[in-house]
Coordinates of C-alpha atoms and ligand atoms in Angstrom, one line a residue:
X1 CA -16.1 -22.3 -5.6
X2 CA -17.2 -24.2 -2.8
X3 CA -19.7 -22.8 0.1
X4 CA -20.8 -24.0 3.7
X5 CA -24.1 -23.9 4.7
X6 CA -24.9 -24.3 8.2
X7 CA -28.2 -24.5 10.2
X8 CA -27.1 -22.4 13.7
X9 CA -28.1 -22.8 17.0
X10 CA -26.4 -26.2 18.0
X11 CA -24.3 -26.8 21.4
X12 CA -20.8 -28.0 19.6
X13 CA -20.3 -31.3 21.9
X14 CA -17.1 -33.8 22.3
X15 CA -13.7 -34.3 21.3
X16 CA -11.8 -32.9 18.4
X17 CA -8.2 -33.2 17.2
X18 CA -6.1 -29.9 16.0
X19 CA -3.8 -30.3 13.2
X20 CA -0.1 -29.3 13.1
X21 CA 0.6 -25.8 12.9
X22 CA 0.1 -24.4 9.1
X23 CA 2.4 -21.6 10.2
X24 CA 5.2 -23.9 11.2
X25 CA 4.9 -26.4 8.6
X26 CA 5.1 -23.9 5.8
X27 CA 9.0 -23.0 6.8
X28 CA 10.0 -26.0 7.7
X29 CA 9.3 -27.7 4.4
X30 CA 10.9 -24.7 2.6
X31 CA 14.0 -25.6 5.1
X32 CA 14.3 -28.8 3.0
X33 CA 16.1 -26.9 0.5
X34 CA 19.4 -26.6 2.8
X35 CA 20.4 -30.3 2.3
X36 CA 20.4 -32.9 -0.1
X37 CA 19.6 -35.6 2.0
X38 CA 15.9 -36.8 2.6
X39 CA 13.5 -35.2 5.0
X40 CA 10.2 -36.5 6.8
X41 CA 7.7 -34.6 7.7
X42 CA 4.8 -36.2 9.7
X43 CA 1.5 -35.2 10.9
X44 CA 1.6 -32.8 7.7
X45 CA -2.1 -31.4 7.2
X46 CA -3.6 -31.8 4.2
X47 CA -4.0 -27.9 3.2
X48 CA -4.2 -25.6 0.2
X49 CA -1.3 -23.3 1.6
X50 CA 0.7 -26.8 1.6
X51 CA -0.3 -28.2 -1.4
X52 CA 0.8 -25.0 -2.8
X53 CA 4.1 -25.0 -1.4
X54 CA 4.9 -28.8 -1.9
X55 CA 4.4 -27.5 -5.7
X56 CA 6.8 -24.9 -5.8
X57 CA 9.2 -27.1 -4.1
X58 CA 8.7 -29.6 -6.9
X59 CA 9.0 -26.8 -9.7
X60 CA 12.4 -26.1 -8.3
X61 CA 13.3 -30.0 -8.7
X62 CA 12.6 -31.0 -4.8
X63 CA 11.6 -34.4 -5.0
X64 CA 8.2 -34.3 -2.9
X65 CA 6.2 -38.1 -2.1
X66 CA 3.2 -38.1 0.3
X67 CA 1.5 -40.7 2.3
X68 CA -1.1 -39.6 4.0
X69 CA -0.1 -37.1 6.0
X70 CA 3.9 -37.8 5.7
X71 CA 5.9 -36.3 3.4
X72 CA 8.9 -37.0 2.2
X73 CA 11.4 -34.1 0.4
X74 CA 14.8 -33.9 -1.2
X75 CA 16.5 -31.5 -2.7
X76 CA 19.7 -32.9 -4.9
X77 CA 19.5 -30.3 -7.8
X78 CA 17.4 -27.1 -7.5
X79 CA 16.6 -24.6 -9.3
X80 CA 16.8 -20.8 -7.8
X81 CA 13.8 -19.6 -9.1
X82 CA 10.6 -19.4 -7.2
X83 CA 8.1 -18.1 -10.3
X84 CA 5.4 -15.4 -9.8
X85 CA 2.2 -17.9 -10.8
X86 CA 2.9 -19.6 -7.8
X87 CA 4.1 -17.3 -5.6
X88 CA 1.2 -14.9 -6.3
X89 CA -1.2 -17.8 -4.4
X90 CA 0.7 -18.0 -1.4
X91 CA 2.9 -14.9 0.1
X92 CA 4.4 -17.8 2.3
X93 CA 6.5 -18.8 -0.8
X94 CA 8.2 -16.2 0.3
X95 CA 10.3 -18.6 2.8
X96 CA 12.0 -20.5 -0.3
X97 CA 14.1 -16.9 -0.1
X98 CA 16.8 -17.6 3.3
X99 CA 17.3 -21.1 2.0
X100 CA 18.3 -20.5 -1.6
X101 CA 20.7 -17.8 -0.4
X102 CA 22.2 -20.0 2.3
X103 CA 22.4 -23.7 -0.2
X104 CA 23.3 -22.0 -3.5
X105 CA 24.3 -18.2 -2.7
X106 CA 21.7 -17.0 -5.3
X107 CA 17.5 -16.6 -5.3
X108 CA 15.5 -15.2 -7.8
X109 CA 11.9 -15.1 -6.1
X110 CA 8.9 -13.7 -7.0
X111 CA 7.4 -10.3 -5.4
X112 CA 4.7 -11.6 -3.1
X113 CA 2.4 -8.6 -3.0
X114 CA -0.1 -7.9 -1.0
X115 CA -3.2 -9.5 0.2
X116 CA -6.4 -8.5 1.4
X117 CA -5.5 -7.9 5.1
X118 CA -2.6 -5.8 4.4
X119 CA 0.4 -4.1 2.3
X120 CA 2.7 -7.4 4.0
X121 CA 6.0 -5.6 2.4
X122 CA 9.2 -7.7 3.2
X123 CA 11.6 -5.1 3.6
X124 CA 12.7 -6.9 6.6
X125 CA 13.4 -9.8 5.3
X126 CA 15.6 -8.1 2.4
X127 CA 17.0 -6.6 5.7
X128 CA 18.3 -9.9 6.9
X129 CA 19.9 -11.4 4.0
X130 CA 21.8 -8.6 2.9
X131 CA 22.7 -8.0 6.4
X132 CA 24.4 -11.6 6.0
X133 CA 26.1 -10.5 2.3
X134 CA 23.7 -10.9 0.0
X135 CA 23.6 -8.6 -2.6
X136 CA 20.0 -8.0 -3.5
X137 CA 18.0 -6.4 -6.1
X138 CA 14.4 -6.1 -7.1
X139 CA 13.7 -6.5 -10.5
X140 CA 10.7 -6.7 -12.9
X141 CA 8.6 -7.9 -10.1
X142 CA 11.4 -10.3 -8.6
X143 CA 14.0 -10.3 -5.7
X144 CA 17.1 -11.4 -7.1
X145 CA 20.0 -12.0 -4.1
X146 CA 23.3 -13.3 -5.0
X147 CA 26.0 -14.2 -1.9
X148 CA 29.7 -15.8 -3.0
X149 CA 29.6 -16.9 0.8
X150 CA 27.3 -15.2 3.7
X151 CA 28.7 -14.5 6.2
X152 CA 27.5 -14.2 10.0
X153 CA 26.1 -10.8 11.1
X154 CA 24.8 -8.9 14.1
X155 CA 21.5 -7.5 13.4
X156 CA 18.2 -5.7 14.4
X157 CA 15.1 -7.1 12.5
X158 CA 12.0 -5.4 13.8
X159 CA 9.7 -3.4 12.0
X160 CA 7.6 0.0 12.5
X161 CA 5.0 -3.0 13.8
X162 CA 7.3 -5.0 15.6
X163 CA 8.6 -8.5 15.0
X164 CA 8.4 -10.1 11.6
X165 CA 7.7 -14.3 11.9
X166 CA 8.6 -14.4 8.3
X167 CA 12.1 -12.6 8.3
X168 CA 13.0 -14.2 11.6
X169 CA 12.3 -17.8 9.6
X170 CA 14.3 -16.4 6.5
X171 CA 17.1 -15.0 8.2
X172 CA 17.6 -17.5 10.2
X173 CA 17.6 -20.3 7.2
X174 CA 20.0 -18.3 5.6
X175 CA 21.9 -17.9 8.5
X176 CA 22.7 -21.8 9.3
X177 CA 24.6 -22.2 6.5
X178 CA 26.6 -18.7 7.0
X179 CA 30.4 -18.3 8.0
X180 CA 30.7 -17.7 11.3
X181 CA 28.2 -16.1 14.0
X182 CA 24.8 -14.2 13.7
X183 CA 22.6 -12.6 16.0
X184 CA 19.2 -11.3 15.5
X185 CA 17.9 -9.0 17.8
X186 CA 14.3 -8.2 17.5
X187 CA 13.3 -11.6 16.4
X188 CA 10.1 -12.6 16.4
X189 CA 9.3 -14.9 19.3
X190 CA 6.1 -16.9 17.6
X191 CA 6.4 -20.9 18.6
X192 CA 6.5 -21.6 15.1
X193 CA 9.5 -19.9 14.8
X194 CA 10.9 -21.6 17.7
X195 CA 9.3 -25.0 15.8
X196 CA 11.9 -24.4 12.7
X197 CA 14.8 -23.8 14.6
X198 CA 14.1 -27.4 16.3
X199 CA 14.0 -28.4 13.3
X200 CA 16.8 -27.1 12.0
X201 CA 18.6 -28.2 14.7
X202 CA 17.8 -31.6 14.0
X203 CA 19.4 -30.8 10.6
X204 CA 22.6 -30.1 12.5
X205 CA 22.1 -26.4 12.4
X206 CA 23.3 -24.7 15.5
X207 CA 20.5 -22.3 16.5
X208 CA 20.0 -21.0 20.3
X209 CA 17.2 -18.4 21.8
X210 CA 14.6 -18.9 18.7
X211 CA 11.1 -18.4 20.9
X212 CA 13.0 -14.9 22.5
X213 CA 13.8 -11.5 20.9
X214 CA 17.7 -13.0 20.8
X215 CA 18.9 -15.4 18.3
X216 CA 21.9 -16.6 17.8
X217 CA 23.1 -18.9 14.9
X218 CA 26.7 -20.4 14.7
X219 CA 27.0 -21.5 11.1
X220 CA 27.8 -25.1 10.0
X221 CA 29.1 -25.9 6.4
X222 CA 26.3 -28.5 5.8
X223 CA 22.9 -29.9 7.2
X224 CA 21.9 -33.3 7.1
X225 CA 18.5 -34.7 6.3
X226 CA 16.3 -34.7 9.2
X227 CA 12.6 -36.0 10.4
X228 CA 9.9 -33.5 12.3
X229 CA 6.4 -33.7 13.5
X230 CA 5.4 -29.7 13.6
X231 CA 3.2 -28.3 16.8
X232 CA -0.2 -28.4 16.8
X233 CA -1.7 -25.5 15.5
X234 CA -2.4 -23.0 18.2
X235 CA -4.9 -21.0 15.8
X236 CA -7.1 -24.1 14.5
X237 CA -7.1 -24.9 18.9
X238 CA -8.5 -21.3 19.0
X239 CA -10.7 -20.9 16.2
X240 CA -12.1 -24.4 17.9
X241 CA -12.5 -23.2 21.3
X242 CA -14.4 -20.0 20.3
X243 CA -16.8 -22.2 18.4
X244 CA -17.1 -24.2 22.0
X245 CA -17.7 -20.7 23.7
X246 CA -20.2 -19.1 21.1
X247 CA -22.8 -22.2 20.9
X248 CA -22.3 -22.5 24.7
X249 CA -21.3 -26.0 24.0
X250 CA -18.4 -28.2 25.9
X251 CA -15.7 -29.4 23.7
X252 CA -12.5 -31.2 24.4
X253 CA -9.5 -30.5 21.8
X254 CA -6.5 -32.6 21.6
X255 CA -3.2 -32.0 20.1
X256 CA -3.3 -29.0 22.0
X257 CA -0.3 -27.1 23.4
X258 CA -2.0 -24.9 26.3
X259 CA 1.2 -23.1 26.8
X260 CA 1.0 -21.8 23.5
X261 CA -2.5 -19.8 24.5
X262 CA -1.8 -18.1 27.2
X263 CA -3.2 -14.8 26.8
X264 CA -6.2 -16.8 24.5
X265 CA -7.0 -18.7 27.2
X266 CA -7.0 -15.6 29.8
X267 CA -9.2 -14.0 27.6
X268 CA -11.4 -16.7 26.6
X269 CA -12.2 -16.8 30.9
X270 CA -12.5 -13.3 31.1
X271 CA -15.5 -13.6 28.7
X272 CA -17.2 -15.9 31.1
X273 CA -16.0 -19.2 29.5
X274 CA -14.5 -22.5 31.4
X275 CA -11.6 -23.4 30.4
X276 CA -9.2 -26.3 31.6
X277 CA -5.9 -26.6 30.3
X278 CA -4.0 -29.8 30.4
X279 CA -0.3 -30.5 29.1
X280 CA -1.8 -31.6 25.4
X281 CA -5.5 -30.6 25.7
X282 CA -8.5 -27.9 26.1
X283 CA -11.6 -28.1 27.6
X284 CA -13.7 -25.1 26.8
X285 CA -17.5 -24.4 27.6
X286 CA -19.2 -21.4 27.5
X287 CA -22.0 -21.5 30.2
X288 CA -23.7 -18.5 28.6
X289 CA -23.8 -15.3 27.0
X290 CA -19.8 -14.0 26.8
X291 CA -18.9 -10.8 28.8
X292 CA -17.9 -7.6 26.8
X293 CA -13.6 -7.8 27.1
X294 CA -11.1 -5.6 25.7
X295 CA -8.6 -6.9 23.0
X296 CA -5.4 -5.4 21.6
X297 CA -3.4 -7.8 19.6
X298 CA 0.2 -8.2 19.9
X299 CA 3.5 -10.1 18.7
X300 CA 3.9 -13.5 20.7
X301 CA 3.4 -14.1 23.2
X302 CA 0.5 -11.4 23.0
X303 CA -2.9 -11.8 21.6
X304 CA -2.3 -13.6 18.0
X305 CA -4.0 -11.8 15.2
X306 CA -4.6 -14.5 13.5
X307 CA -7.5 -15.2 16.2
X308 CA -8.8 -11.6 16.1
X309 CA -11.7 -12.0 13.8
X310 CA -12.9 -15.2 15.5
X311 CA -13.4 -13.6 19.2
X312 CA -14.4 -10.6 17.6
X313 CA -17.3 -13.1 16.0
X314 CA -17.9 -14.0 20.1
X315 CA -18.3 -10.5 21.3
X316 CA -20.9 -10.1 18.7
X317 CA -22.6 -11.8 21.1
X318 CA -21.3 -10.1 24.5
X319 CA -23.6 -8.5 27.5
X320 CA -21.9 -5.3 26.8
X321 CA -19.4 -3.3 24.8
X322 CA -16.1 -4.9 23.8
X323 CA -13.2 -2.8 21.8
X324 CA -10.9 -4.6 19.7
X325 CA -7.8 -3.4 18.4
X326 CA -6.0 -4.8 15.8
X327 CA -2.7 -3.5 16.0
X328 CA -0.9 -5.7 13.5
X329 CA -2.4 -5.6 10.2
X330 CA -3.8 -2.5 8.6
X331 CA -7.2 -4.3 7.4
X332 CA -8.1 -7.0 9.2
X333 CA -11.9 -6.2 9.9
X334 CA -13.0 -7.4 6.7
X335 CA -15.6 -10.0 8.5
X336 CA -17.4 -6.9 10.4
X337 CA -19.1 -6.0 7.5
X338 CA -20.4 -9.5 6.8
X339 CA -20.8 -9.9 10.3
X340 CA -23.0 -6.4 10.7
X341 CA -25.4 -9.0 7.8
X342 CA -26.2 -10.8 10.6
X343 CA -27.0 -8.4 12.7
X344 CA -24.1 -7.7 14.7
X345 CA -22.9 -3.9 16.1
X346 CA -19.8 -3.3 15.3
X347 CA -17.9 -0.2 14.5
X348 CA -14.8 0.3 12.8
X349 CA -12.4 3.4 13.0
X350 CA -9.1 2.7 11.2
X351 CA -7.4 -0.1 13.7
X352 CA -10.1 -0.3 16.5
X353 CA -13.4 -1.8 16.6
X354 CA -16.0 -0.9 19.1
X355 CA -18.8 -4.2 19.4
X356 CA -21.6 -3.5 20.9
X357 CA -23.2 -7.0 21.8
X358 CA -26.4 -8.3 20.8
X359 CA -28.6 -11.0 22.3
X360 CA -28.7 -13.2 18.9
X361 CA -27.2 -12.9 15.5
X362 CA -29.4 -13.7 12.2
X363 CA -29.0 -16.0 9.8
X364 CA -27.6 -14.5 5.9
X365 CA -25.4 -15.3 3.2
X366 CA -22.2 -14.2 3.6
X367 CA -18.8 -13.6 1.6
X368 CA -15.2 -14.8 3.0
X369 CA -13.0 -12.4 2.3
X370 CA -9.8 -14.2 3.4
X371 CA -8.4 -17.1 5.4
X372 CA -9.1 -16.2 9.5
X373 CA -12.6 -13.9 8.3
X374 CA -14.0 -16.9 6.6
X375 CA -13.5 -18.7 10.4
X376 CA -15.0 -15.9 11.9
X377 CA -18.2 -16.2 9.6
X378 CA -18.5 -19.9 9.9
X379 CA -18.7 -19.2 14.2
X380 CA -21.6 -16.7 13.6
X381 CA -23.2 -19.3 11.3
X382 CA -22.9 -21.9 14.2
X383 CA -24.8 -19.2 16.2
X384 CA -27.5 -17.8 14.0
X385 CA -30.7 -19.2 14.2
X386 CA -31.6 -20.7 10.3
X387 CA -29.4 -21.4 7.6
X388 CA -26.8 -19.2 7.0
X389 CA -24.3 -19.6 3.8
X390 CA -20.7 -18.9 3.5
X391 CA -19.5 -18.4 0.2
X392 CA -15.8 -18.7 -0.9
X393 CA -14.7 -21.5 1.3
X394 CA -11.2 -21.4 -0.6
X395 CA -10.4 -18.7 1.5
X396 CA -11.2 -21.3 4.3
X397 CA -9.4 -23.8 3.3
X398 CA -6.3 -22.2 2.6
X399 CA -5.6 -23.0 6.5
X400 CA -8.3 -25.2 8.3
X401 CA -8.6 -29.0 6.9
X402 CA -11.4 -30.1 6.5
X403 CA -13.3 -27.9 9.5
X404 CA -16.9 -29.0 8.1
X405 CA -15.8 -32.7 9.4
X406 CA -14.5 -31.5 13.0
X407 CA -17.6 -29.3 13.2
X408 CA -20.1 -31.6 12.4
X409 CA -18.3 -34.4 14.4
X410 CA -18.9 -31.9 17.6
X411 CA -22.9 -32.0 16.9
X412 CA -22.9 -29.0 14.2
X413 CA -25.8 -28.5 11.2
X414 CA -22.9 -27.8 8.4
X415 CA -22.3 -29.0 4.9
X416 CA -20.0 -28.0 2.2
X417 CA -21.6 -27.9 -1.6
X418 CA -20.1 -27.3 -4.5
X419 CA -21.0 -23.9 -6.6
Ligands
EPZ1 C1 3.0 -14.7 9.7 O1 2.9 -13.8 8.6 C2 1.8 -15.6 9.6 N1 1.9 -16.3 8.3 C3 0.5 -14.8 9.6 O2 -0.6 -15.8 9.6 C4 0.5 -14.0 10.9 O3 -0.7 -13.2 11.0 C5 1.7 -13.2 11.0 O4 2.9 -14.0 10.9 C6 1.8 -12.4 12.4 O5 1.8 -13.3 13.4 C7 2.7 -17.4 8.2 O6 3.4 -17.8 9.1 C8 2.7 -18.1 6.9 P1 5.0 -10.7 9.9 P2 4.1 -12.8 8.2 O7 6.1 -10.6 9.0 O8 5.4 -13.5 8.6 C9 5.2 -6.1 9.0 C10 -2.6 -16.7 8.9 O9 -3.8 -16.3 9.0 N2 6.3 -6.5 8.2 O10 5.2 -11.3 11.3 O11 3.9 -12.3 6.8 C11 3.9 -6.7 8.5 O12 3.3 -5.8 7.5 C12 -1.5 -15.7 8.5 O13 -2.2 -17.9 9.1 C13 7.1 -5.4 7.6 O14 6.9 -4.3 7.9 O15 3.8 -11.6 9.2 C14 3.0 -6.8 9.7 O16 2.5 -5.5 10.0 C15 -2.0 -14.3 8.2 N3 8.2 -5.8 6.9 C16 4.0 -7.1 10.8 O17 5.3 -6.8 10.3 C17 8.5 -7.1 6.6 O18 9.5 -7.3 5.9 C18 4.1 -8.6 11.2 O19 4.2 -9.3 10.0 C19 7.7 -8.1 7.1 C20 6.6 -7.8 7.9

């Protein structure tokens, strides 16, 4: 298992280029499966969480050819079955589900299971297909969901905590294929979802309102290959422009869509940092030490989850008390224990965290404990004055590509060895 070690205490300087959204590209790939016609995806990053899907695709008989970062997918004969020992490395498997319903009526995937930030159950997305027709049942571990024909449905698809990206994605996958009209109220409004149903359109899909709480899918009775580049991934922008912030550097990020960090940017000022926002690009310095802010994280477009652990990795560092509350998963502090290693204050009570700045953070070996922690661990590392380690990278690199590269390209102390 791979580790980082990183000598701290570097201004992070220049340009750096985001990937394409991991959370968009997941799904869309997936979405292959409802035609038999080619697909190109460009601008594909090269992580484990796609690697791991491009080889469940090709279990199921997707032909899958790469170059560089384009692939190229299709599905002429697949098979319905999406088997546990790959499903169990990647819960996002989970979005083979909507478009084996929709293509061949039947799906027999594996249980995802939780992970370490959370229970993730998918109730919800069971909600959806059978909502559509599907008859489903779970089963030694599997869902298995048979449909003659689906068949468009009204529905409601929130949760107990709000939204779900990944029952939006399925429902609507299975949806495009359905008889007739569905609408699904309660949608999740992330712009990744809003990045499939481009997609999907493209496919000849008819798919209006993805991005609001309304969808509304009018089925077609087939989709026709299609070619995509995904948006740029809004978490990778932000996990960047903390970094910027924390070593008080200046740092320009490209392939950047601004107006998909709104409420990250607002909050990135409020803690003191410049930010300038251009159509495709972020400029972020942080001119000192970060003020104490308040964060409660939200559904889109409210503060993302997925960058909780990386400002909570700032405040650490604030002139004053900040209180975080994460209101999405049910335990997603796992960095503040590493983090207290280092030094910082932080105290956790169920969903909130109460940080109590500190001037510096010092230098330890630390353990990822999963993929948006790890990025929170490397940040303090940039920050602490010595070397710190981060063992467990794979956690890491489950969703960044390569982020030792972009690091050390900005002016960072950080290498990756093997253990
Ligand atoms: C997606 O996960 C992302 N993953 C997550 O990013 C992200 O944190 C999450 O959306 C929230 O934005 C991918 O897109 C691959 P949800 P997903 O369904 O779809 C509850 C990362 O770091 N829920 O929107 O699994 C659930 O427990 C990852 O890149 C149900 O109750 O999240 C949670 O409390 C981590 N029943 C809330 O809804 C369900 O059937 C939101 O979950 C489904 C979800």
């Amino acid at each position: 298992m791979d580790r980082f070690v990183i000598h701290g205490g570097r201004r992070l300087e220049g340009r750096v280029t985001a990937a394409s959204a991991k959370n968009a590209v997941l799904p869309i790939l997936a979405a292959c499966l409802l035609t038999d016609e080619e697909c190109v995806i460009r601008g594909v990053p090269r992580l484990e969480d796609v690697a791991t899907m491009a080889r469940l695709l090709e279990t199921m008989g997707v032909e899958v050819a790469w170059r560089g970062r384009t692939v190229r997918l299709r599905a002429g004969r697949v098979s319905e079955r999406a088997p546990y020992d790959i499903v169990r490395k990647m819960r996002a498997s989970y979005y083979v589900l909507g478009p084996l319903v929709g293509r061949l009526g039947r799906a027999e995937v594996s249980l995802p299971g939780g992970c370490a930030i959370g229970a993730r159950p998918v109730d919800l997305h069971l909600k959806g297909i059978e909502a559509l027709g599907a008859e489903v049942r779970v089963e030694h571990g599997y869902i298995k969901a048979r449909a003659r024909k689906l068949r468009g449905a009204g529905m409601v698809l929130e949760g107990t905590n709000g939204p779900s990206v990944g029952a939006t994605a399925n429902t609507m996958m299975a949806a495009v294929l359905a008889q007739g009209i569905t609408e699904i109220r309660g949608a999740a409004c992330e712009p990744e979802v809003a990045d499939l149903a481009a997609f999907l359109n493209r496919m000849g899909a008819r798919v209006e309102g993805a991005g609001t709480p309304t969808v509304r899918v009018r089925g077609v009775s087939r989709l026709r290959g299609a070619e995509h580049r995904p948006i740029p991934d809004r978490i990778e922008a932000g996990t960047l422009a903390v970094a910027a912030a924390m070593t008080r550097g200046q740092v320009e990020i490209r392939n950047c869509r601004p107006d998909h960090l709104g409420v990250v940017i607002e909050t990135l000022r409020a803690t003191g940092a410049e930010v300038t926002a251009r159509r495709t690009s972020l400029a972020v310095s942080g001119p000192g030490r970060p003020g104490p802010v308040i964060i409660g994280t939200a559904p889109y477009p409210g503060f993302p989850t997925d960058l909780q652990a990386q400002f909570t990795a700032l405040l650490c560092l604030a002139r004053g008390t900040s209180v975080v509350t994460e209101s999405i998963f049910e335990n997603r502090f796992l960095h503040a224990m590493e983090l207290a290693r280092m030094g910082a204050q932080i105290e956790v009570t169920g969903r909130t965290a109460v940080i109590k700045g500190v001037a510096r953070l010092q230098s330890a070996q630390v353990m990822a404990s999963d993929l948006r922690a790890s990025a929170a661990l490397v940040l303090a590392g940039l920050v602490a004055r010595g070397e710190t380690v981060v063992r467990r990278i794979y956690h890491l690199d489950r969703g960044y590509e390569r982020l030792e590269q972009k690091l050390a390209g900005l002016g960072a102390r950080i290498e990756r060895l093997a253990e």
